[in-house]
């Protein structure tokens, strides 16, 4: 249901575009240079998650602001401690004396994530982007966003500054097969949603489930089946994807442990690799990973696939070495 693609080539600024197909909804992980995204794709985005505000991860904010200005749009942004001040600083850099009369309501809901709590400030265009309300404080235990079809989680990693990593998990989809309903002689109705809810709640297969509908003379008809039987005969269950995004971290024992736990079993891991292993010391000095370290993390987390990005420009023309080095570490044993 989600397609995920990096906005730029692996030497470009980090930004991952997650398109929720069939819905007018998209997410962005990181906000580097996004000028290569067509405005219609930018306007589809309603949640943006920023790992940290080093310039290469946040410079796209101005372009985003410019595209959204004058539109009816509520945009949520999430980032590490200090993020609200970072956004406010960007907004304060411009003069806003002509926006009060805009008919559209464009606003930014900016959330910074702290251990155990989140703080949200709202900036409204019509109020010249002044923060209009008190900051809203809420509990934060890892989940940033919970929607019907997916959830987004974050952890904090060490990049000499707190740096967030993100995980998007789609919920599994339960579809009911029409022909199977007909074969069992069961009419549709509200019970179908109740059946899906029971499956989503992981209720046991032997639990009795009542299907009901209005029969002749508007009398309610009920039929009871073990939940497992309806699940097997009527439904097609598609597991959701897990997509993990790690950018800008040092290879330290603490980071390794947290990344492996967070990315475990991911369908796709997007992971930075600024350096090659031959420059491992430089990578450590700059709080970044090497391709080999990234490949090893992908192996330890047992991900299905991984994609590298954020190569240092000094390696231009040497892209394949990153892939090779990481793949060798991914396939190593022990
Ligand atoms: Zn950085
Ligand atoms: Zn960076």
Tab-separated table of C-alpha atoms and ligand atoms in Angstrom:
chain	number	residue	atom	x	y	z
A	1	UNK	CA	0.000	0.000	0.000
A	2	UNK	CA	2.971	2.308	0.669
A	3	UNK	CA	5.631	3.050	-1.867
A	4	UNK	CA	8.821	4.512	-0.415
A	5	UNK	CA	11.452	6.292	-2.443
A	6	UNK	CA	14.367	8.574	-1.742
A	7	UNK	CA	13.828	11.994	-3.280
A	8	UNK	CA	17.479	12.421	-4.287
A	9	UNK	CA	20.341	10.209	-5.453
A	10	UNK	CA	22.513	8.715	-2.670
A	11	UNK	CA	24.826	11.761	-2.735
A	12	UNK	CA	21.910	14.170	-2.356
A	13	UNK	CA	20.224	15.445	0.786
A	14	UNK	CA	18.222	12.897	2.773
A	15	UNK	CA	14.437	12.829	2.247
A	16	UNK	CA	12.284	9.726	1.931
A	17	UNK	CA	8.869	10.104	0.287
A	18	UNK	CA	6.261	7.602	1.472
A	19	UNK	CA	3.224	7.605	-0.742
A	20	UNK	CA	0.057	6.063	0.591
A	21	UNK	CA	-1.446	4.836	-2.650
A	22	UNK	CA	-5.179	5.211	-3.191
A	23	UNK	CA	-5.369	7.949	-0.583
A	24	UNK	CA	-4.552	11.601	-0.773
A	25	UNK	CA	-1.867	11.175	1.795
A	26	UNK	CA	1.922	11.006	1.871
A	27	UNK	CA	4.630	11.224	4.512
A	28	UNK	CA	8.180	12.524	4.449
A	29	UNK	CA	11.043	11.226	6.557
A	30	UNK	CA	13.585	14.072	6.670
A	31	UNK	CA	13.349	17.347	4.863
A	32	UNK	CA	16.564	17.858	2.905
A	33	UNK	CA	16.490	19.428	-0.550
A	34	UNK	CA	13.055	18.491	-1.946
A	35	UNK	CA	13.036	20.690	-5.048
A	36	UNK	CA	12.941	17.614	-7.258
A	37	UNK	CA	9.528	16.686	-5.901
A	38	UNK	CA	6.716	18.058	-8.058
A	39	UNK	CA	4.488	20.496	-6.086
A	40	UNK	CA	1.489	18.150	-6.367
A	41	UNK	CA	3.492	15.500	-4.505
A	42	UNK	CA	4.582	17.988	-1.867
A	43	UNK	CA	0.976	19.061	-1.385
A	44	UNK	CA	-0.020	15.445	-0.773
A	45	UNK	CA	2.242	15.336	2.290
A	46	UNK	CA	0.556	15.934	5.626
A	47	UNK	CA	3.049	14.519	8.135
A	48	UNK	CA	6.775	15.228	8.112
A	49	UNK	CA	9.263	13.539	10.428
A	50	UNK	CA	12.686	15.134	10.816
A	51	UNK	CA	15.551	13.122	12.343
A	52	UNK	CA	17.570	16.195	13.372
A	53	UNK	CA	18.049	19.709	12.115
A	54	UNK	CA	21.489	19.584	10.566
A	55	UNK	CA	21.084	21.658	7.433
A	56	UNK	CA	21.114	18.757	4.968
A	57	UNK	CA	18.040	17.279	6.713
A	58	UNK	CA	16.020	20.454	7.123
A	59	UNK	CA	16.827	22.881	4.320
A	60	UNK	CA	13.726	21.761	2.425
A	61	UNK	CA	11.532	23.554	4.956
A	62	UNK	CA	11.658	26.838	3.023
A	63	UNK	CA	10.628	25.207	-0.228
A	64	UNK	CA	7.819	23.368	1.537
A	65	UNK	CA	6.591	26.599	3.117
A	66	UNK	CA	6.604	28.384	-0.200
A	67	UNK	CA	4.600	25.647	-1.947
A	68	UNK	CA	2.015	25.453	0.847
A	69	UNK	CA	1.574	29.182	1.410
A	70	UNK	CA	-1.895	30.452	0.568
A	71	UNK	CA	-3.384	26.960	0.601
A	72	UNK	CA	-5.868	25.321	2.894
A	73	UNK	CA	-3.528	22.967	4.664
A	74	UNK	CA	-2.788	21.590	8.104
A	75	UNK	CA	0.685	20.175	8.196
A	76	UNK	CA	2.167	18.239	11.118
A	77	UNK	CA	5.924	18.205	11.650
A	78	UNK	CA	7.806	16.115	14.203
A	79	UNK	CA	11.399	16.427	15.341
A	80	UNK	CA	13.857	16.104	18.230
A	81	UNK	CA	14.147	18.394	21.294
A	82	UNK	CA	14.566	22.019	20.199
A	83	UNK	CA	12.597	21.446	16.996
A	84	UNK	CA	9.882	23.995	17.776
A	85	UNK	CA	12.525	26.710	18.142
A	86	UNK	CA	14.138	25.580	14.886
A	87	UNK	CA	10.857	25.906	12.994
A	88	UNK	CA	10.016	29.190	14.690
A	89	UNK	CA	13.444	30.541	13.749
A	90	UNK	CA	12.791	29.687	10.110
A	91	UNK	CA	9.372	31.356	10.222
A	92	UNK	CA	10.736	34.476	11.916
A	93	UNK	CA	13.228	34.921	9.089
A	94	UNK	CA	10.511	36.316	6.793
A	95	UNK	CA	8.164	39.301	6.867
A	96	UNK	CA	4.487	38.374	7.129
A	97	UNK	CA	2.523	41.616	6.932
A	98	UNK	CA	0.290	40.519	4.054
A	99	UNK	CA	-1.040	37.191	5.261
A	100	UNK	CA	-3.849	38.181	7.662
A	101	UNK	CA	-6.368	38.438	4.875
A	102	UNK	CA	-5.598	35.100	3.287
A	103	UNK	CA	-8.841	33.208	2.986
A	104	UNK	CA	-7.196	29.811	3.402
A	105	UNK	CA	-6.154	28.403	6.747
A	106	UNK	CA	-2.584	27.160	6.485
A	107	UNK	CA	-1.117	26.044	9.778
A	108	UNK	CA	1.822	24.089	11.070
A	109	UNK	CA	1.500	21.795	14.061
A	110	UNK	CA	5.051	21.302	15.269
A	111	UNK	CA	5.844	18.555	17.748
A	112	UNK	CA	9.127	17.903	19.467
A	113	UNK	CA	9.728	14.551	21.064
A	114	UNK	CA	11.389	14.229	24.446
A	115	UNK	CA	11.922	11.085	26.510
A	116	UNK	CA	8.439	10.324	27.853
A	117	UNK	CA	6.657	13.414	26.535
A	118	UNK	CA	5.916	15.460	23.449
A	119	UNK	CA	5.288	19.180	23.095
A	120	UNK	CA	3.297	20.699	20.265
A	121	UNK	CA	3.117	24.316	19.130
A	122	UNK	CA	0.794	25.557	16.407
A	123	UNK	CA	1.761	28.315	13.973
A	124	UNK	CA	-1.035	29.816	11.891
A	125	UNK	CA	-0.327	31.634	8.686
A	126	UNK	CA	-3.143	34.137	9.250
A	127	UNK	CA	-1.574	35.035	12.587
A	128	UNK	CA	1.726	35.809	10.846
A	129	UNK	CA	2.940	32.417	12.061
A	130	UNK	CA	2.991	33.496	15.665
A	131	UNK	CA	2.652	30.561	18.019
A	132	UNK	CA	-0.937	31.191	19.044
A	133	UNK	CA	-1.643	28.739	21.824
A	134	UNK	CA	0.299	27.435	24.769
A	135	UNK	CA	2.374	24.397	23.949
A	136	UNK	CA	0.358	21.226	24.266
A	137	UNK	CA	2.114	18.551	26.295
A	138	UNK	CA	1.276	14.856	25.868
A	139	UNK	CA	2.747	11.527	26.918
A	140	UNK	CA	5.117	9.945	24.396
A	141	UNK	CA	6.075	6.292	24.646
A	142	UNK	CA	7.457	5.642	21.168
A	143	UNK	CA	4.382	5.953	18.954
A	144	UNK	CA	4.109	9.323	17.243
A	145	UNK	CA	1.170	8.744	14.981
A	146	UNK	CA	-1.551	6.110	14.932
A	147	UNK	CA	-3.896	5.892	11.940
A	148	UNK	CA	-6.378	3.284	10.744
A	149	UNK	CA	-4.002	1.902	8.164
A	150	UNK	CA	-0.579	2.468	9.723
A	151	UNK	CA	1.444	3.772	12.666
A	152	UNK	CA	4.721	5.669	12.949
A	153	UNK	CA	7.170	5.108	15.798
A	154	UNK	CA	10.410	6.828	16.764
A	155	UNK	CA	13.469	6.173	18.887
A	156	UNK	CA	16.273	8.510	19.842
A	157	UNK	CA	19.811	7.729	18.655
A	158	UNK	CA	23.158	9.384	19.240
A	159	UNK	CA	24.625	11.640	16.536
A	160	UNK	CA	26.410	13.895	19.016
A	161	UNK	CA	22.965	15.483	19.138
A	162	UNK	CA	19.757	13.529	19.761
A	163	UNK	CA	18.721	12.131	16.399
A	164	UNK	CA	15.428	10.363	15.735
A	165	UNK	CA	14.935	7.184	13.722
A	166	UNK	CA	11.512	6.348	12.304
A	167	UNK	CA	9.531	3.226	11.603
A	168	UNK	CA	6.355	3.055	9.589
A	169	UNK	CA	4.287	-0.045	10.189
A	170	UNK	CA	1.276	-0.768	8.065
A	171	UNK	CA	-1.507	-2.675	9.723
A	172	UNK	CA	-2.392	-5.938	8.073
A	173	UNK	CA	-5.320	-5.779	5.740
A	174	UNK	CA	-8.298	-8.097	6.034
A	175	UNK	CA	-10.374	-8.432	2.864
A	176	UNK	CA	-13.542	-10.484	2.693
A	177	UNK	CA	-13.973	-12.500	-0.500
A	178	UNK	CA	-17.422	-11.949	-2.015
A	179	UNK	CA	-17.521	-15.293	-3.801
A	180	UNK	CA	-16.669	-17.124	-0.575
A	181	UNK	CA	-19.572	-15.372	1.156
A	182	UNK	CA	-21.899	-16.538	-1.608
A	183	UNK	CA	-20.564	-20.107	-1.377
A	184	UNK	CA	-21.321	-20.196	2.329
A	185	UNK	CA	-24.737	-18.656	1.686
A	186	UNK	CA	-24.016	-15.730	3.937
A	187	UNK	CA	-25.375	-12.265	3.175
A	188	UNK	CA	-23.093	-9.307	3.915
A	189	UNK	CA	-23.855	-6.726	6.579
A	190	UNK	CA	-22.521	-5.026	9.651
A	191	UNK	CA	-21.187	-8.350	10.966
A	192	UNK	CA	-18.425	-8.228	8.332
A	193	UNK	CA	-16.824	-5.265	10.091
A	194	UNK	CA	-17.265	-7.004	13.438
A	195	UNK	CA	-15.479	-10.023	11.938
A	196	UNK	CA	-12.592	-7.838	10.733
A	197	UNK	CA	-12.380	-6.243	14.194
A	198	UNK	CA	-12.194	-9.666	15.847
A	199	UNK	CA	-9.363	-10.654	13.507
A	200	UNK	CA	-7.515	-7.385	14.127
A	201	UNK	CA	-7.825	-8.025	17.858
A	202	UNK	CA	-6.246	-11.477	17.368
A	203	UNK	CA	-9.117	-13.276	19.082
A	204	UNK	CA	-8.628	-17.079	19.286
A	205	UNK	CA	-9.723	-19.261	16.370
A	206	UNK	CA	-12.058	-21.378	18.508
A	207	UNK	CA	-13.973	-18.369	19.822
A	208	UNK	CA	-17.602	-18.479	18.607
A	209	UNK	CA	-18.453	-15.675	16.241
A	210	UNK	CA	-22.031	-14.713	15.430
A	211	UNK	CA	-22.911	-13.593	11.919
A	212	UNK	CA	-26.290	-11.863	11.768
A	213	UNK	CA	-28.584	-10.255	9.248
A	214	UNK	CA	-32.232	-9.424	8.652
A	215	UNK	CA	-34.044	-12.372	7.118
A	216	UNK	CA	-37.654	-12.819	6.048
A	217	UNK	CA	-40.222	-10.643	7.853
A	218	UNK	CA	-37.307	-8.510	8.987
A	219	UNK	CA	-36.449	-11.075	11.607
A	220	UNK	CA	-32.835	-11.210	12.695
A	221	UNK	CA	-31.104	-14.410	11.637
A	222	UNK	CA	-27.983	-15.528	13.489
A	223	UNK	CA	-25.440	-18.172	12.645
A	224	UNK	CA	-22.544	-19.080	14.871
A	225	UNK	CA	-19.167	-20.264	13.595
A	226	UNK	CA	-15.742	-20.692	15.146
A	227	UNK	CA	-13.862	-17.474	14.279
A	228	UNK	CA	-11.044	-19.499	12.661
A	229	UNK	CA	-13.441	-21.071	10.148
A	230	UNK	CA	-14.695	-17.701	8.916
A	231	UNK	CA	-11.160	-16.368	8.859
A	232	UNK	CA	-9.943	-19.251	6.682
A	233	UNK	CA	-12.902	-19.491	4.350
A	234	UNK	CA	-13.868	-15.860	3.918
A	235	UNK	CA	-10.864	-13.639	4.284
A	236	UNK	CA	-7.624	-12.805	2.618
A	237	UNK	CA	-5.135	-11.347	5.098
A	238	UNK	CA	-2.268	-9.308	3.705
A	239	UNK	CA	0.526	-8.550	6.164
A	240	UNK	CA	1.538	-4.886	6.381
A	241	UNK	CA	4.991	-3.617	5.464
A	242	UNK	CA	7.532	-2.349	7.979
A	243	UNK	CA	9.743	0.448	6.667
A	244	UNK	CA	12.563	1.780	8.848
A	245	UNK	CA	14.594	4.938	8.305
A	246	UNK	CA	17.930	5.535	10.062
A	247	UNK	CA	19.945	8.610	9.262
A	248	UNK	CA	23.007	10.091	10.912
A	249	UNK	CA	24.286	7.906	13.699
A	250	UNK	CA	27.627	6.839	15.090
A	251	UNK	CA	28.430	3.128	15.292
A	252	UNK	CA	28.372	2.894	19.101
A	253	UNK	CA	27.232	-0.095	21.196
A	254	UNK	CA	24.169	1.861	22.379
A	255	UNK	CA	23.113	2.840	18.857
A	256	UNK	CA	23.719	-0.669	17.507
A	257	UNK	CA	21.536	-2.216	20.180
A	258	UNK	CA	18.718	0.251	19.652
A	259	UNK	CA	18.838	0.101	15.850
A	260	UNK	CA	18.817	-3.707	15.750
A	261	UNK	CA	15.824	-3.866	18.062
A	262	UNK	CA	13.937	-1.119	16.220
A	263	UNK	CA	14.572	-2.369	12.684
A	264	UNK	CA	14.072	-6.078	13.414
A	265	UNK	CA	12.454	-7.917	10.520
A	266	UNK	CA	11.803	-4.751	8.493
A	267	UNK	CA	10.748	-5.235	4.877
A	268	UNK	CA	12.937	-2.309	3.916
A	269	UNK	CA	15.593	-0.517	5.923
A	270	UNK	CA	16.795	2.844	4.626
A	271	UNK	CA	20.123	3.460	6.313
A	272	UNK	CA	22.774	6.132	5.955
A	273	UNK	CA	26.313	5.227	4.946
A	274	UNK	CA	28.355	8.393	4.662
A	275	UNK	CA	31.729	6.634	4.439
A	276	UNK	CA	33.472	3.519	3.243
A	277	UNK	CA	35.078	1.191	5.781
A	278	UNK	CA	38.566	2.405	4.809
A	279	UNK	CA	37.569	5.748	6.361
A	280	UNK	CA	36.101	4.230	9.483
A	281	UNK	CA	37.922	6.662	11.776
A	282	UNK	CA	36.609	9.639	9.883
A	283	UNK	CA	33.094	8.175	10.092
A	284	UNK	CA	33.433	7.889	13.880
A	285	UNK	CA	34.760	11.450	14.146
A	286	UNK	CA	31.776	12.751	12.218
A	287	UNK	CA	29.253	10.516	14.007
A	288	UNK	CA	28.315	8.610	10.863
A	289	UNK	CA	28.253	4.995	9.644
A	290	UNK	CA	30.364	3.228	7.062
A	291	UNK	CA	28.759	1.069	4.381
A	292	UNK	CA	30.101	-2.035	6.097
A	293	UNK	CA	28.582	-1.010	9.430
A	294	UNK	CA	25.254	-0.288	7.726
A	295	UNK	CA	25.255	-3.719	6.048
A	296	UNK	CA	26.101	-5.414	9.331
A	297	UNK	CA	23.268	-3.592	11.114
A	298	UNK	CA	20.895	-4.735	8.363
A	299	UNK	CA	22.052	-8.331	8.919
A	300	UNK	CA	21.787	-8.167	12.730
A	301	UNK	CA	18.264	-6.767	12.402
A	302	UNK	CA	17.396	-9.520	9.890
A	303	UNK	CA	15.780	-7.070	7.493
A	304	UNK	CA	14.551	-8.338	4.138
A	305	UNK	CA	16.082	-5.529	2.079
A	306	UNK	CA	18.058	-2.400	2.704
A	307	UNK	CA	18.884	0.752	0.791
A	308	UNK	CA	21.896	2.946	1.490
A	309	UNK	CA	21.975	6.721	1.093
A	310	UNK	CA	23.773	9.882	2.267
A	311	UNK	CA	27.153	9.097	0.642
A	312	UNK	CA	29.841	11.700	1.208
A	313	UNK	CA	30.397	13.633	-2.059
A	314	UNK	CA	34.084	12.774	-1.987
A	315	UNK	CA	33.196	9.283	-3.228
A	316	UNK	CA	31.358	10.441	-6.343
A	317	UNK	CA	31.748	7.832	-9.060
A	318	UNK	CA	32.359	5.083	-6.484
A	319	UNK	CA	28.715	4.217	-5.751
A	320	UNK	CA	29.146	0.497	-6.418
A	321	UNK	CA	31.756	0.199	-3.684
A	322	UNK	CA	29.163	1.202	-1.108
A	323	UNK	CA	26.712	-1.411	-2.332
A	324	UNK	CA	29.372	-4.126	-2.516
A	325	UNK	CA	30.842	-3.404	0.883
A	326	UNK	CA	27.443	-3.303	2.586
A	327	UNK	CA	26.206	-6.422	0.782
A	328	UNK	CA	29.292	-8.379	1.840
A	329	UNK	CA	28.660	-7.445	5.482
A	330	UNK	CA	24.954	-8.273	5.086
A	331	UNK	CA	25.716	-11.761	3.825
A	332	UNK	CA	28.549	-12.548	6.275
A	333	UNK	CA	27.986	-15.167	8.922
A	334	UNK	CA	28.366	-14.784	12.678
B	1	LIG	ZN1	23.730	15.090	10.812
B	2	LIG	ZN1	23.273	14.305	7.391
